[in-house]
Amino acid sequence: MAHTAIPQLLRGTARIFPTPPALLRLKYSALCYCTMNGTMKSKKKTDHLERTANNFRQEVISPAKVCGITNESETVKRLRLAVSNKDFTFKAGQWVDFFIPDVAVVGGFSICSSPGLLEEEGVLELAVKHTVHPPAHWIHTQCTLDSEVALRVGGNFFFDPQPADSSVNLVLIAGGVGINPLFSILLHVADFLRNQESEGNGYKMETVKLYYSAKNTNELLFKNNIFGLMNEFPGKITCSFHVTQQSSQISEELQPYITEGRISEKELEKHVSKDTLWYICGPPPMIESISKLLENFGVPTDCIYFEKWW
């Protein structure tokens, strides 16, 4: 499994980047604090570059053009970005530094599409919640089709098994917009399963279980996509949706999949095994609570991966 830590590549100034002058003036700030397995330490909301300085970053910064905009929910826009640079690649679960001309803050957003989509169509997708954070605000108020931005891939939080690696089960645990990198991983798993069926070789994927918690059913992103994957791969891909502040009646078609209340200890404990990897992304208190719970269950820390989103 390609989960080993990667030496620090970046320091604290923008001048080291081989970018156009307009991008060199940008100050780094974003929404995420990413880490691998191991001990977590709380940290103040500091600059994005400071928070992610020890994370892997590709050297290449690629121009990209917005080629699709849809409303994933009332508060989340889903962007489709065409990337022309053939050297631009990413692993399922990673994020991008998001450079916007004339916006003096750089965003950090997890990719929610699969690496396969980039390979086949030259595009990737982001799902961005509306906040006052300048890059997110720009996406919701000024971004249009054909808007031009620049992207650079980073992050140590990913699932990238190689053909000779041992098969594993995955448990993905998402809180709110923390679904983004986990949805990318889920789509990547689906690609492995399709290849198993059509080619019969390569990495042998076992099962994946997604636990996804949000305030209400309107904030459960990618619902229809996830249902489609569950129907395509019954028994291989399963999902349990949780809502914590549902005020309206849950629609009849969603009721079989929805649990009101938080993800329980009992639900998670039944997945504990030596062949299971755990990926968690969401608010820091949720991650800290679940990581501690898994360790109490005896899950080795090198089988627990997490990414915090502030």
CSV table of C-alpha atoms in Angstrom, one decimal:
chain,number,residue,atom,x,y,z
A,1,MET,CA,0.0,0.0,0.0
A,2,ALA,CA,1.4,3.4,-0.9
A,3,HIS,CA,0.8,5.1,2.5
A,4,THR,CA,4.3,5.9,3.6
A,5,ALA,CA,5.1,9.5,4.7
A,6,ILE,CA,6.8,11.6,2.1
A,7,PRO,CA,9.5,14.1,3.0
A,8,GLN,CA,8.6,17.8,3.2
A,9,LEU,CA,8.8,19.4,-0.2
A,10,LEU,CA,7.7,23.0,0.6
A,11,ARG,CA,8.6,25.7,3.0
A,12,GLY,CA,6.7,28.8,4.0
A,13,THR,CA,7.0,31.2,1.0
A,14,ALA,CA,5.3,31.3,-2.4
A,15,ARG,CA,8.5,32.4,-4.1
A,16,ILE,CA,9.7,28.8,-4.6
A,17,PHE,CA,6.9,27.8,-6.9
A,18,PRO,CA,7.5,27.9,-10.7
A,19,THR,CA,4.3,29.9,-11.3
A,20,PRO,CA,3.3,32.9,-13.3
A,21,PRO,CA,3.9,36.3,-11.6
A,22,ALA,CA,0.2,36.7,-10.9
A,23,LEU,CA,0.2,33.5,-8.9
A,24,LEU,CA,3.4,34.4,-7.0
A,25,ARG,CA,1.6,37.2,-5.3
A,26,LEU,CA,-1.0,34.9,-3.8
A,27,LYS,CA,-1.1,34.3,-0.1
A,28,TYR,CA,-1.8,30.7,1.1
A,29,SER,CA,-4.9,30.0,3.2
A,30,ALA,CA,-7.4,27.2,3.0
A,31,LEU,CA,-9.8,25.0,4.8
A,32,CYS,CA,-7.9,21.8,5.6
A,33,TYR,CA,-5.4,20.3,7.9
A,34,CYS,CA,-4.3,17.0,6.6
A,35,THR,CA,-2.4,14.2,8.4
A,36,MET,CA,-1.7,10.5,8.0
A,37,ASN,CA,-2.1,7.8,10.6
A,38,GLY,CA,-0.6,8.3,14.0
A,39,THR,CA,-1.1,10.8,16.8
A,40,MET,CA,-3.3,13.8,16.2
A,41,LYS,CA,-2.6,17.2,17.7
A,42,SER,CA,-5.1,20.0,17.7
A,43,LYS,CA,-3.9,23.1,15.9
A,44,LYS,CA,-5.2,26.6,15.4
A,45,LYS,CA,-6.6,27.7,12.1
A,46,THR,CA,-3.2,28.8,10.6
A,47,ASP,CA,-2.2,29.3,7.0
A,48,HIS,CA,-2.9,26.5,4.6
A,49,LEU,CA,0.7,26.2,3.6
A,50,GLU,CA,1.7,25.9,7.2
A,51,ARG,CA,-0.9,23.2,7.9
A,52,THR,CA,0.1,21.2,4.9
A,53,ALA,CA,3.9,21.9,4.8
A,54,ASN,CA,4.7,18.3,5.6
A,55,ASN,CA,2.3,16.9,3.0
A,56,PHE,CA,3.4,15.7,-0.4
A,57,ARG,CA,2.9,18.2,-3.2
A,58,GLN,CA,3.5,17.7,-6.9
A,59,GLU,CA,5.8,20.2,-8.5
A,60,VAL,CA,3.5,20.7,-11.5
A,61,ILE,CA,0.9,23.5,-11.4
A,62,SER,CA,-1.5,23.1,-14.2
A,63,PRO,CA,-4.0,25.5,-15.8
A,64,ALA,CA,-7.6,24.3,-15.8
A,65,LYS,CA,-10.8,25.6,-17.2
A,66,VAL,CA,-14.3,25.2,-15.6
A,67,CYS,CA,-16.4,23.1,-18.0
A,68,GLY,CA,-19.3,22.3,-15.7
A,69,ILE,CA,-21.1,23.8,-12.7
A,70,THR,CA,-24.0,22.0,-10.9
A,71,ASN,CA,-25.7,22.5,-7.5
A,72,GLU,CA,-25.0,19.4,-5.5
A,73,SER,CA,-27.1,20.8,-2.7
A,74,GLU,CA,-28.4,24.1,-1.6
A,75,THR,CA,-25.0,25.0,-0.2
A,76,VAL,CA,-22.6,23.0,-2.3
A,77,LYS,CA,-21.5,23.6,-5.9
A,78,ARG,CA,-19.9,20.8,-7.9
A,79,LEU,CA,-17.3,22.0,-10.4
A,80,ARG,CA,-16.0,20.1,-13.4
A,81,LEU,CA,-12.5,21.2,-14.5
A,82,ALA,CA,-10.8,20.4,-17.7
A,83,VAL,CA,-7.0,19.9,-17.2
A,84,SER,CA,-4.8,20.2,-20.3
A,85,ASN,CA,-1.5,19.3,-18.7
A,86,LYS,CA,-0.8,15.6,-19.4
A,87,ASP,CA,1.7,15.5,-16.5
A,88,PHE,CA,-1.1,16.3,-14.0
A,89,THR,CA,-2.1,13.2,-12.0
A,90,PHE,CA,-3.6,12.5,-8.6
A,91,LYS,CA,-4.4,9.6,-6.3
A,92,ALA,CA,-7.9,9.0,-4.9
A,93,GLY,CA,-8.3,11.0,-1.7
A,94,GLN,CA,-5.9,13.8,-2.5
A,95,TRP,CA,-6.6,17.6,-2.7
A,96,VAL,CA,-5.6,20.5,-4.9
A,97,ASP,CA,-4.3,23.9,-4.2
A,98,PHE,CA,-6.8,26.1,-6.1
A,99,PHE,CA,-5.3,29.3,-7.6
A,100,ILE,CA,-7.8,31.9,-8.7
A,101,PRO,CA,-6.6,35.0,-10.7
A,102,ASP,CA,-7.1,38.2,-8.8
A,103,VAL,CA,-8.1,36.4,-5.6
A,104,ALA,CA,-5.3,36.9,-3.0
A,105,VAL,CA,-6.0,33.6,-1.2
A,106,VAL,CA,-5.4,30.1,-2.4
A,107,GLY,CA,-8.0,27.4,-1.7
A,108,GLY,CA,-7.5,23.8,-0.7
A,109,PHE,CA,-10.2,21.5,-1.9
A,110,SER,CA,-10.4,17.7,-2.0
A,111,ILE,CA,-11.0,16.1,-5.3
A,112,CYS,CA,-14.3,14.2,-5.4
A,113,SER,CA,-13.9,12.4,-8.7
A,114,SER,CA,-11.8,9.3,-9.6
A,115,PRO,CA,-8.3,9.2,-11.1
A,116,GLY,CA,-9.9,7.2,-13.9
A,117,LEU,CA,-12.1,10.1,-15.0
A,118,LEU,CA,-9.0,12.3,-15.4
A,119,GLU,CA,-7.2,9.6,-17.3
A,120,GLU,CA,-10.1,9.0,-19.7
A,121,GLU,CA,-11.6,12.5,-20.1
A,122,GLY,CA,-9.0,14.9,-18.8
A,123,VAL,CA,-11.3,16.3,-16.2
A,124,LEU,CA,-11.7,16.3,-12.4
A,125,GLU,CA,-14.4,17.4,-10.0
A,126,LEU,CA,-14.6,19.4,-6.8
A,127,ALA,CA,-17.6,19.9,-4.5
A,128,VAL,CA,-17.3,23.2,-2.6
A,129,LYS,CA,-19.5,24.4,0.2
A,130,HIS,CA,-20.4,28.1,0.3
A,131,THR,CA,-18.5,29.9,3.0
A,132,VAL,CA,-16.9,33.4,3.5
A,133,HIS,CA,-13.5,31.9,2.7
A,134,PRO,CA,-12.5,33.8,-0.5
A,135,PRO,CA,-12.0,30.9,-2.9
A,136,ALA,CA,-15.2,29.2,-1.8
A,137,HIS,CA,-17.1,32.5,-2.1
A,138,TRP,CA,-15.6,33.1,-5.6
A,139,ILE,CA,-16.8,29.6,-6.7
A,140,HIS,CA,-20.3,30.4,-5.5
A,141,THR,CA,-20.6,34.0,-6.6
A,142,GLN,CA,-18.3,34.6,-9.6
A,143,CYS,CA,-17.2,31.4,-11.1
A,144,THR,CA,-18.7,30.7,-14.6
A,145,LEU,CA,-18.2,28.2,-17.4
A,146,ASP,CA,-14.8,28.8,-19.0
A,147,SER,CA,-13.4,30.5,-15.9
A,148,GLU,CA,-9.7,29.8,-15.8
A,149,VAL,CA,-7.8,28.7,-12.6
A,150,ALA,CA,-4.7,26.7,-11.8
A,151,LEU,CA,-4.3,23.5,-9.8
A,152,ARG,CA,-1.6,21.7,-7.9
A,153,VAL,CA,-2.1,18.2,-6.3
A,154,GLY,CA,-1.1,17.5,-2.8
A,155,GLY,CA,-1.9,15.3,0.2
A,156,ASN,CA,-0.8,12.1,1.9
A,157,PHE,CA,-4.4,10.9,2.4
A,158,PHE,CA,-5.1,8.5,-0.4
A,159,PHE,CA,-5.9,4.9,-1.5
A,160,ASP,CA,-3.6,3.7,-4.2
A,161,PRO,CA,-3.1,0.0,-4.1
A,162,GLN,CA,-0.7,-1.7,-6.5
A,163,PRO,CA,-1.5,-5.0,-8.4
A,164,ALA,CA,0.8,-7.1,-6.1
A,165,ASP,CA,-0.6,-5.7,-2.8
A,166,SER,CA,-2.7,-7.9,-0.5
A,167,SER,CA,-6.5,-7.5,-0.8
A,168,VAL,CA,-8.2,-5.4,1.9
A,169,ASN,CA,-11.6,-4.3,3.0
A,170,LEU,CA,-12.2,-0.6,3.4
A,171,VAL,CA,-14.4,1.3,5.9
A,172,LEU,CA,-14.9,5.0,4.9
A,173,ILE,CA,-16.3,7.3,7.5
A,174,ALA,CA,-17.4,10.8,6.4
A,175,GLY,CA,-18.8,13.8,8.2
A,176,GLY,CA,-20.4,16.6,6.1
A,177,VAL,CA,-18.3,17.8,3.2
A,178,GLY,CA,-15.6,15.3,4.4
A,179,ILE,CA,-17.3,13.0,2.0
A,180,ASN,CA,-15.3,14.5,-0.9
A,181,PRO,CA,-12.0,12.5,-0.7
A,182,LEU,CA,-13.9,9.4,0.4
A,183,PHE,CA,-16.2,9.6,-2.6
A,184,SER,CA,-13.1,9.8,-4.8
A,185,ILE,CA,-11.8,6.6,-3.1
A,186,LEU,CA,-15.3,5.0,-3.5
A,187,LEU,CA,-15.2,5.7,-7.2
A,188,HIS,CA,-11.7,4.4,-7.5
A,189,VAL,CA,-12.8,1.2,-5.8
A,190,ALA,CA,-15.6,0.9,-8.3
A,191,ASP,CA,-13.0,1.2,-11.1
A,192,PHE,CA,-11.1,-1.7,-9.6
A,193,LEU,CA,-14.2,-3.8,-9.3
A,194,ARG,CA,-15.1,-3.2,-13.0
A,195,ASN,CA,-11.6,-4.1,-14.0
A,196,GLN,CA,-11.8,-7.3,-12.0
A,197,GLU,CA,-15.0,-8.3,-13.8
A,198,SER,CA,-13.8,-7.4,-17.3
A,199,GLU,CA,-10.1,-8.3,-17.2
A,200,GLY,CA,-9.7,-10.7,-14.3
A,201,ASN,CA,-6.3,-9.3,-13.3
A,202,GLY,CA,-4.7,-6.4,-11.4
A,203,TYR,CA,-5.5,-5.5,-7.8
A,204,LYS,CA,-8.2,-7.7,-6.2
A,205,MET,CA,-10.6,-5.4,-4.3
A,206,GLU,CA,-12.6,-6.8,-1.4
A,207,THR,CA,-15.5,-4.9,0.2
A,208,VAL,CA,-16.0,-1.2,1.0
A,209,LYS,CA,-18.5,0.1,3.6
A,210,LEU,CA,-19.3,3.8,3.7
A,211,TYR,CA,-20.7,5.5,6.8
A,212,TYR,CA,-21.8,9.0,5.9
A,213,SER,CA,-23.2,11.5,8.5
A,214,ALA,CA,-24.6,14.9,7.7
A,215,LYS,CA,-27.1,17.3,9.4
A,216,ASN,CA,-30.0,16.3,7.1
A,217,THR,CA,-30.8,14.4,3.9
A,218,ASN,CA,-30.4,17.6,1.8
A,219,GLU,CA,-26.8,17.8,2.9
A,220,LEU,CA,-26.0,14.2,2.0
A,221,LEU,CA,-23.9,14.8,-1.2
A,222,PHE,CA,-23.7,12.3,-4.1
A,223,LYS,CA,-26.7,10.3,-2.9
A,224,ASN,CA,-27.8,9.2,-6.3
A,225,ASN,CA,-24.2,8.3,-7.4
A,226,ILE,CA,-23.7,6.2,-4.2
A,227,PHE,CA,-27.0,4.4,-4.7
A,228,GLY,CA,-25.9,3.6,-8.3
A,229,LEU,CA,-22.7,2.1,-7.1
A,230,MET,CA,-24.5,0.0,-4.4
A,231,ASN,CA,-26.8,-1.3,-7.1
A,232,GLU,CA,-23.9,-2.0,-9.5
A,233,PHE,CA,-21.9,-3.9,-6.9
A,234,PRO,CA,-24.3,-5.5,-4.4
A,235,GLY,CA,-22.5,-6.9,-1.5
A,236,LYS,CA,-19.2,-5.2,-2.5
A,237,ILE,CA,-20.2,-1.6,-1.9
A,238,THR,CA,-22.6,-0.8,0.9
A,239,CYS,CA,-23.5,2.5,2.6
A,240,SER,CA,-25.1,3.6,5.8
A,241,PHE,CA,-26.4,7.3,5.8
A,242,HIS,CA,-26.8,9.1,9.1
A,243,VAL,CA,-28.6,12.4,9.8
A,244,THR,CA,-28.2,14.3,13.1
A,245,GLN,CA,-30.5,17.3,12.7
A,246,GLN,CA,-33.3,16.2,10.5
A,247,SER,CA,-36.4,18.4,10.9
A,248,SER,CA,-38.5,17.3,8.0
A,249,GLN,CA,-40.0,13.9,7.0
A,250,ILE,CA,-37.5,11.6,5.3
A,251,SER,CA,-38.7,10.7,1.9
A,252,GLU,CA,-39.9,7.2,1.4
A,253,GLU,CA,-37.2,6.2,-1.1
A,254,LEU,CA,-34.5,7.3,1.3
A,255,GLN,CA,-35.9,5.7,4.5
A,256,PRO,CA,-34.4,2.3,4.1
A,257,TYR,CA,-30.9,3.8,3.9
A,258,ILE,CA,-31.2,6.5,6.6
A,259,THR,CA,-30.5,6.3,10.3
A,260,GLU,CA,-31.3,9.2,12.5
A,261,GLY,CA,-28.5,9.8,15.0
A,262,ARG,CA,-24.7,9.5,14.9
A,263,ILE,CA,-22.7,6.6,13.7
A,264,SER,CA,-22.6,4.1,16.6
A,265,GLU,CA,-19.8,2.2,18.2
A,266,LYS,CA,-21.6,-1.1,17.6
A,267,GLU,CA,-21.8,-0.5,13.9
A,268,LEU,CA,-18.1,0.2,13.6
A,269,GLU,CA,-16.9,-2.6,15.9
A,270,LYS,CA,-18.4,-5.3,13.6
A,271,HIS,CA,-15.9,-4.3,10.8
A,272,VAL,CA,-12.8,-4.7,12.9
A,273,SER,CA,-10.4,-7.2,11.3
A,274,LYS,CA,-6.8,-7.5,10.4
A,275,ASP,CA,-7.6,-7.1,6.7
A,276,THR,CA,-9.5,-3.7,7.1
A,277,LEU,CA,-8.2,-0.2,6.5
A,278,TRP,CA,-10.1,2.8,7.9
A,279,TYR,CA,-10.3,6.2,6.2
A,280,ILE,CA,-11.9,9.1,8.1
A,281,CYS,CA,-12.6,12.6,6.9
A,282,GLY,CA,-14.7,15.3,8.7
A,283,PRO,CA,-14.7,17.8,11.5
A,284,PRO,CA,-11.7,17.4,13.9
A,285,PRO,CA,-13.8,16.3,17.0
A,286,MET,CA,-15.4,13.6,15.0
A,287,ILE,CA,-12.1,12.3,13.7
A,288,GLU,CA,-10.5,12.4,17.1
A,289,SER,CA,-13.5,10.5,18.7
A,290,ILE,CA,-13.6,7.8,16.0
A,291,SER,CA,-9.9,7.3,15.9
A,292,LYS,CA,-9.7,6.8,19.6
A,293,LEU,CA,-12.6,4.4,19.5
A,294,LEU,CA,-10.9,2.3,16.8
A,295,GLU,CA,-7.7,2.2,18.8
A,296,ASN,CA,-9.7,1.0,21.8
A,297,PHE,CA,-11.1,-1.7,19.6
A,298,GLY,CA,-7.5,-2.8,18.9
A,299,VAL,CA,-7.2,-1.4,15.4
A,300,PRO,CA,-3.5,-0.7,14.7
A,301,THR,CA,-2.7,3.0,14.1
A,302,ASP,CA,-1.1,2.2,10.8
A,303,CYS,CA,-4.5,1.0,9.6
A,304,ILE,CA,-6.3,4.3,10.4
A,305,TYR,CA,-6.0,7.2,8.0
A,306,PHE,CA,-7.6,10.6,8.5
A,307,GLU,CA,-7.9,14.1,7.1
A,308,LYS,CA,-9.2,17.0,9.1
A,309,TRP,CA,-11.4,19.7,7.6
A,310,TRP,CA,-11.9,22.8,9.6
